[in-house]
Amino acid sequence: NTNSLKQQLGQGDLRIDHQLTSKDQITGRYSIGNNRETDPNPYPAMGGFPLQSRGQDTLIRETHTFNPKWINEAQVSYYHSFFLFTSSLQGTNINAAAGIQGLEGLSPDQFQGFPTVTISNYSNFAGQSGGYPKSNKIRSLQYVDHVSYVSGKHDLRFGYENFHNTETYVYGSNS
């Protein structure tokens, strides 16, 4: 019996373009991508390593044409992503099952799982390699306003961009 990678991907995109007036156009876009997978464990009886992620991106842009030489683009976009890496036998309180006391309440039940066990001169049991569970959330908000001027072979573009990023990381530990 082979413990193979199991993966489920889903994605979607929606885009709307609308001509408001002869000089104004608006664009809206939403994209989403979901990933669920179970990475193999060298010890199949211990199950795999579940991973889930989701990325979403939203954008609204307004383009105004003052005349054939002058164009303005104003845009707001928001990006959000989430990754969760968990251990094998996730949600199982291995400490309690083994009769180990004094570790209750150190982590939420859903984050408990098989720890990494190392015995000298033997291969380790990779239950939570790398300090699982791990998660990260990334959020980015972007404001953009550009003005373009075109004349003959010349193209001049100037404007303003502002990025605001929020990144949150959780790194688990072994008991």
PDB file of C-alpha atoms in Angstrom:
ATOM      1  CA  ASN A   1       0.000   0.000   0.000  1.00  0.00           C
ATOM      2  CA  THR A   2       1.520   3.288  -1.101  1.00  0.00           C
ATOM      3  CA  ASN A   3       0.903   6.481   0.843  1.00  0.00           C
ATOM      4  CA  SER A   4       0.628   8.885  -2.111  1.00  0.00           C
ATOM      5  CA  LEU A   5      -0.063  12.597  -2.464  1.00  0.00           C
ATOM      6  CA  LYS A   6      -3.774  13.407  -2.541  1.00  0.00           C
ATOM      7  CA  GLN A   7      -4.640  16.789  -3.972  1.00  0.00           C
ATOM      8  CA  GLN A   8      -7.859  18.675  -4.676  1.00  0.00           C
ATOM      9  CA  LEU A   9      -7.662  22.013  -6.477  1.00  0.00           C
ATOM     10  CA  GLY A  10     -10.418  24.474  -7.241  1.00  0.00           C
ATOM     11  CA  GLN A  11     -10.275  27.927  -8.771  1.00  0.00           C
ATOM     12  CA  GLY A  12     -12.552  30.525 -10.241  1.00  0.00           C
ATOM     13  CA  ASP A  13     -12.399  33.935 -11.903  1.00  0.00           C
ATOM     14  CA  LEU A  14     -15.033  36.557 -12.514  1.00  0.00           C
ATOM     15  CA  ARG A  15     -14.418  39.726 -14.532  1.00  0.00           C
ATOM     16  CA  ILE A  16     -16.822  42.496 -15.424  1.00  0.00           C
ATOM     17  CA  ASP A  17     -16.021  45.385 -17.807  1.00  0.00           C
ATOM     18  CA  HIS A  18     -18.508  48.200 -18.281  1.00  0.00           C
ATOM     19  CA  GLN A  19     -18.395  51.376 -20.375  1.00  0.00           C
ATOM     20  CA  LEU A  20     -19.953  53.992 -18.063  1.00  0.00           C
ATOM     21  CA  THR A  21     -19.688  56.901 -20.507  1.00  0.00           C
ATOM     22  CA  SER A  22     -17.731  57.562 -23.686  1.00  0.00           C
ATOM     23  CA  LYS A  23     -14.789  58.634 -21.469  1.00  0.00           C
ATOM     24  CA  ASP A  24     -15.157  56.298 -18.469  1.00  0.00           C
ATOM     25  CA  GLN A  25     -14.726  52.554 -18.191  1.00  0.00           C
ATOM     26  CA  ILE A  26     -14.914  50.425 -15.030  1.00  0.00           C
ATOM     27  CA  THR A  27     -13.421  46.981 -14.509  1.00  0.00           C
ATOM     28  CA  GLY A  28     -14.059  44.579 -11.645  1.00  0.00           C
ATOM     29  CA  ARG A  29     -12.363  41.249 -11.039  1.00  0.00           C
ATOM     30  CA  TYR A  30     -12.544  38.516  -8.395  1.00  0.00           C
ATOM     31  CA  SER A  31     -10.321  35.418  -8.341  1.00  0.00           C
ATOM     32  CA  ILE A  32     -10.215  32.536  -5.886  1.00  0.00           C
ATOM     33  CA  GLY A  33      -8.075  29.441  -5.588  1.00  0.00           C
ATOM     34  CA  ASN A  34      -8.499  26.595  -3.071  1.00  0.00           C
ATOM     35  CA  ASN A  35      -6.049  23.794  -2.432  1.00  0.00           C
ATOM     36  CA  ARG A  36      -6.477  20.771  -0.178  1.00  0.00           C
ATOM     37  CA  GLU A  37      -3.832  18.118  -0.137  1.00  0.00           C
ATOM     38  CA  THR A  38      -2.448  15.371   2.029  1.00  0.00           C
ATOM     39  CA  ASP A  39       1.285  14.931   1.699  1.00  0.00           C
ATOM     40  CA  PRO A  40       2.591  11.393   2.183  1.00  0.00           C
ATOM     41  CA  ASN A  41       4.148  10.231   5.441  1.00  0.00           C
ATOM     42  CA  PRO A  42       6.979   7.665   5.316  1.00  0.00           C
ATOM     43  CA  TYR A  43       4.914   5.686   7.862  1.00  0.00           C
ATOM     44  CA  PRO A  44       1.505   5.138   6.167  1.00  0.00           C
ATOM     45  CA  ALA A  45      -0.169   3.913   9.373  1.00  0.00           C
ATOM     46  CA  MET A  46       0.312   7.411  10.822  1.00  0.00           C
ATOM     47  CA  GLY A  47      -1.633   9.059   7.998  1.00  0.00           C
ATOM     48  CA  GLY A  48      -0.476  11.970   5.896  1.00  0.00           C
ATOM     49  CA  PHE A  49       0.244  15.648   6.472  1.00  0.00           C
ATOM     50  CA  PRO A  50      -2.865  17.726   5.627  1.00  0.00           C
ATOM     51  CA  LEU A  51      -2.418  21.115   3.979  1.00  0.00           C
ATOM     52  CA  GLN A  52      -5.071  23.608   2.999  1.00  0.00           C
ATOM     53  CA  SER A  53      -4.768  27.001   1.393  1.00  0.00           C
ATOM     54  CA  ARG A  54      -6.980  29.646  -0.154  1.00  0.00           C
ATOM     55  CA  GLY A  55      -6.055  32.768  -2.071  1.00  0.00           C
ATOM     56  CA  GLN A  56      -8.518  35.506  -3.056  1.00  0.00           C
ATOM     57  CA  ASP A  57      -7.955  38.660  -5.066  1.00  0.00           C
ATOM     58  CA  THR A  58     -10.407  41.503  -5.746  1.00  0.00           C
ATOM     59  CA  LEU A  59      -9.828  44.524  -7.988  1.00  0.00           C
ATOM     60  CA  ILE A  60     -11.821  47.579  -9.072  1.00  0.00           C
ATOM     61  CA  ARG A  61     -10.370  49.956 -11.700  1.00  0.00           C
ATOM     62  CA  GLU A  62     -11.794  53.112 -13.259  1.00  0.00           C
ATOM     63  CA  THR A  63     -10.214  54.454 -16.455  1.00  0.00           C
ATOM     64  CA  HIS A  64     -10.977  58.007 -17.552  1.00  0.00           C
ATOM     65  CA  THR A  65      -9.920  59.368 -20.942  1.00  0.00           C
ATOM     66  CA  PHE A  66      -9.587  63.167 -20.829  1.00  0.00           C
ATOM     67  CA  ASN A  67      -8.540  63.275 -24.488  1.00  0.00           C
ATOM     68  CA  PRO A  68      -6.492  61.015 -26.800  1.00  0.00           C
ATOM     69  CA  LYS A  69      -3.254  62.126 -25.099  1.00  0.00           C
ATOM     70  CA  TRP A  70      -4.270  62.097 -21.395  1.00  0.00           C
ATOM     71  CA  ILE A  71      -5.599  59.001 -19.572  1.00  0.00           C
ATOM     72  CA  ASN A  72      -6.128  58.419 -15.831  1.00  0.00           C
ATOM     73  CA  GLU A  73      -6.393  55.009 -14.116  1.00  0.00           C
ATOM     74  CA  ALA A  74      -7.499  54.688 -10.487  1.00  0.00           C
ATOM     75  CA  GLN A  75      -7.475  51.241  -8.900  1.00  0.00           C
ATOM     76  CA  VAL A  76      -8.101  49.546  -5.553  1.00  0.00           C
ATOM     77  CA  SER A  77      -7.219  45.889  -5.016  1.00  0.00           C
ATOM     78  CA  TYR A  78      -7.285  43.483  -2.079  1.00  0.00           C
ATOM     79  CA  TYR A  79      -5.464  40.162  -1.776  1.00  0.00           C
ATOM     80  CA  HIS A  80      -5.990  37.621   1.005  1.00  0.00           C
ATOM     81  CA  SER A  81      -4.336  34.228   1.388  1.00  0.00           C
ATOM     82  CA  PHE A  82      -4.335  31.592   4.085  1.00  0.00           C
ATOM     83  CA  PHE A  83      -2.156  28.488   4.465  1.00  0.00           C
ATOM     84  CA  LEU A  84      -2.545  25.834   7.167  1.00  0.00           C
ATOM     85  CA  PHE A  85      -0.029  22.995   7.495  1.00  0.00           C
ATOM     86  CA  THR A  86      -0.933  20.337  10.044  1.00  0.00           C
ATOM     87  CA  SER A  87       0.578  17.142  11.411  1.00  0.00           C
ATOM     88  CA  SER A  88      -0.322  13.515  10.943  1.00  0.00           C
ATOM     89  CA  LEU A  89      -3.186  12.279  13.130  1.00  0.00           C
ATOM     90  CA  GLN A  90      -4.266  15.901  13.490  1.00  0.00           C
ATOM     91  CA  GLY A  91      -6.835  16.409  16.269  1.00  0.00           C
ATOM     92  CA  THR A  92      -5.685  13.300  18.165  1.00  0.00           C
ATOM     93  CA  ASN A  93      -4.402  13.837  21.702  1.00  0.00           C
ATOM     94  CA  ILE A  94      -1.422  11.475  21.554  1.00  0.00           C
ATOM     95  CA  ASN A  95      -0.144  12.654  24.956  1.00  0.00           C
ATOM     96  CA  ALA A  96      -3.365  11.620  26.720  1.00  0.00           C
ATOM     97  CA  ALA A  97      -3.486   8.309  24.810  1.00  0.00           C
ATOM     98  CA  ALA A  98       0.089   7.575  25.954  1.00  0.00           C
ATOM     99  CA  GLY A  99      -0.732   8.513  29.558  1.00  0.00           C
ATOM    100  CA  ILE A 100       1.496  11.628  29.557  1.00  0.00           C
ATOM    101  CA  GLN A 101       0.086  14.141  32.030  1.00  0.00           C
ATOM    102  CA  GLY A 102       0.620  17.851  32.654  1.00  0.00           C
ATOM    103  CA  LEU A 103       0.397  18.997  29.036  1.00  0.00           C
ATOM    104  CA  GLU A 104      -3.354  19.608  28.900  1.00  0.00           C
ATOM    105  CA  GLY A 105      -4.481  22.953  27.501  1.00  0.00           C
ATOM    106  CA  LEU A 106      -1.147  23.902  25.931  1.00  0.00           C
ATOM    107  CA  SER A 107      -2.697  23.957  22.467  1.00  0.00           C
ATOM    108  CA  PRO A 108      -6.218  23.779  21.068  1.00  0.00           C
ATOM    109  CA  ASP A 109      -7.450  20.204  20.519  1.00  0.00           C
ATOM    110  CA  GLN A 110      -7.665  20.642  16.744  1.00  0.00           C
ATOM    111  CA  PHE A 111      -3.923  21.389  16.589  1.00  0.00           C
ATOM    112  CA  GLN A 112      -2.766  18.333  18.509  1.00  0.00           C
ATOM    113  CA  GLY A 113      -1.239  15.449  16.619  1.00  0.00           C
ATOM    114  CA  PHE A 114       1.580  12.959  16.569  1.00  0.00           C
ATOM    115  CA  PRO A 115       4.865  14.582  17.669  1.00  0.00           C
ATOM    116  CA  THR A 116       8.269  13.970  16.148  1.00  0.00           C
ATOM    117  CA  VAL A 117       9.898  11.100  18.013  1.00  0.00           C
ATOM    118  CA  THR A 118      13.659  10.662  17.735  1.00  0.00           C
ATOM    119  CA  ILE A 119      15.542   7.643  19.090  1.00  0.00           C
ATOM    120  CA  SER A 120      19.329   7.718  18.830  1.00  0.00           C
ATOM    121  CA  ASN A 121      20.738   5.674  15.911  1.00  0.00           C
ATOM    122  CA  TYR A 122      17.255   5.179  14.385  1.00  0.00           C
ATOM    123  CA  SER A 123      15.158   7.073  11.886  1.00  0.00           C
ATOM    124  CA  ASN A 124      12.663   9.449  13.509  1.00  0.00           C
ATOM    125  CA  PHE A 125       8.879   9.230  13.278  1.00  0.00           C
ATOM    126  CA  ALA A 126       7.969  12.404  11.385  1.00  0.00           C
ATOM    127  CA  GLY A 127       4.674  13.240  13.040  1.00  0.00           C
ATOM    128  CA  GLN A 128       5.180  17.006  13.198  1.00  0.00           C
ATOM    129  CA  SER A 129       8.339  17.743  11.305  1.00  0.00           C
ATOM    130  CA  GLY A 130       9.079  21.437  11.192  1.00  0.00           C
ATOM    131  CA  GLY A 131       6.984  22.472  14.196  1.00  0.00           C
ATOM    132  CA  TYR A 132       3.501  21.818  12.848  1.00  0.00           C
ATOM    133  CA  PRO A 133       0.892  23.140  12.951  1.00  0.00           C
ATOM    134  CA  LYS A 134       1.946  26.180  10.967  1.00  0.00           C
ATOM    135  CA  SER A 135      -0.243  28.773   9.359  1.00  0.00           C
ATOM    136  CA  ASN A 136       0.126  32.105   7.697  1.00  0.00           C
ATOM    137  CA  LYS A 137      -2.306  34.764   6.598  1.00  0.00           C
ATOM    138  CA  ILE A 138      -1.309  37.455   4.163  1.00  0.00           C
ATOM    139  CA  ARG A 139      -3.477  40.461   3.384  1.00  0.00           C
ATOM    140  CA  SER A 140      -2.524  43.205   0.949  1.00  0.00           C
ATOM    141  CA  LEU A 141      -4.441  46.359   0.149  1.00  0.00           C
ATOM    142  CA  GLN A 142      -3.266  48.445  -2.804  1.00  0.00           C
ATOM    143  CA  TYR A 143      -4.285  51.915  -3.972  1.00  0.00           C
ATOM    144  CA  VAL A 144      -3.073  53.118  -7.369  1.00  0.00           C
ATOM    145  CA  ASP A 145      -3.665  56.308  -9.352  1.00  0.00           C
ATOM    146  CA  HIS A 146      -1.721  56.812 -12.606  1.00  0.00           C
ATOM    147  CA  VAL A 147      -1.913  59.482 -15.276  1.00  0.00           C
ATOM    148  CA  SER A 148      -0.526  58.770 -18.742  1.00  0.00           C
ATOM    149  CA  TYR A 149       0.441  61.263 -21.431  1.00  0.00           C
ATOM    150  CA  VAL A 150       1.161  60.051 -24.978  1.00  0.00           C
ATOM    151  CA  SER A 151       2.530  62.263 -27.739  1.00  0.00           C
ATOM    152  CA  GLY A 152       4.196  60.845 -30.837  1.00  0.00           C
ATOM    153  CA  LYS A 153       7.027  58.524 -29.759  1.00  0.00           C
ATOM    154  CA  HIS A 154       6.858  59.760 -26.159  1.00  0.00           C
ATOM    155  CA  ASP A 155       4.944  58.063 -23.351  1.00  0.00           C
ATOM    156  CA  LEU A 156       5.029  59.687 -19.910  1.00  0.00           C
ATOM    157  CA  ARG A 157       3.426  58.033 -16.917  1.00  0.00           C
ATOM    158  CA  PHE A 158       3.312  59.268 -13.343  1.00  0.00           C
ATOM    159  CA  GLY A 159       1.195  58.612 -10.314  1.00  0.00           C
ATOM    160  CA  TYR A 160       0.875  57.175  -6.850  1.00  0.00           C
ATOM    161  CA  GLU A 161       0.879  53.623  -5.429  1.00  0.00           C
ATOM    162  CA  ASN A 162       0.308  52.630  -1.825  1.00  0.00           C
ATOM    163  CA  PHE A 163       0.622  49.068  -0.509  1.00  0.00           C
ATOM    164  CA  HIS A 164      -0.472  48.014   2.948  1.00  0.00           C
ATOM    165  CA  ASN A 165       0.521  44.453   3.850  1.00  0.00           C
ATOM    166  CA  THR A 166      -0.448  42.499   6.960  1.00  0.00           C
ATOM    167  CA  GLU A 167       1.245  39.169   7.535  1.00  0.00           C
ATOM    168  CA  THR A 168       0.425  36.810  10.406  1.00  0.00           C
ATOM    169  CA  TYR A 169       2.376  33.639  11.102  1.00  0.00           C
ATOM    170  CA  VAL A 170       1.725  30.854  13.611  1.00  0.00           C
ATOM    171  CA  TYR A 171       4.475  28.300  14.180  1.00  0.00           C
ATOM    172  CA  GLY A 172       3.606  25.317  16.383  1.00  0.00           C
ATOM    173  CA  SER A 173       5.906  23.304  18.574  1.00  0.00           C
ATOM    174  CA  ASN A 174       6.352  19.761  19.790  1.00  0.00           C
ATOM    175  CA  SER A 175       5.446  18.537  23.255  1.00  0.00           C
TER     176      SER A 175
END
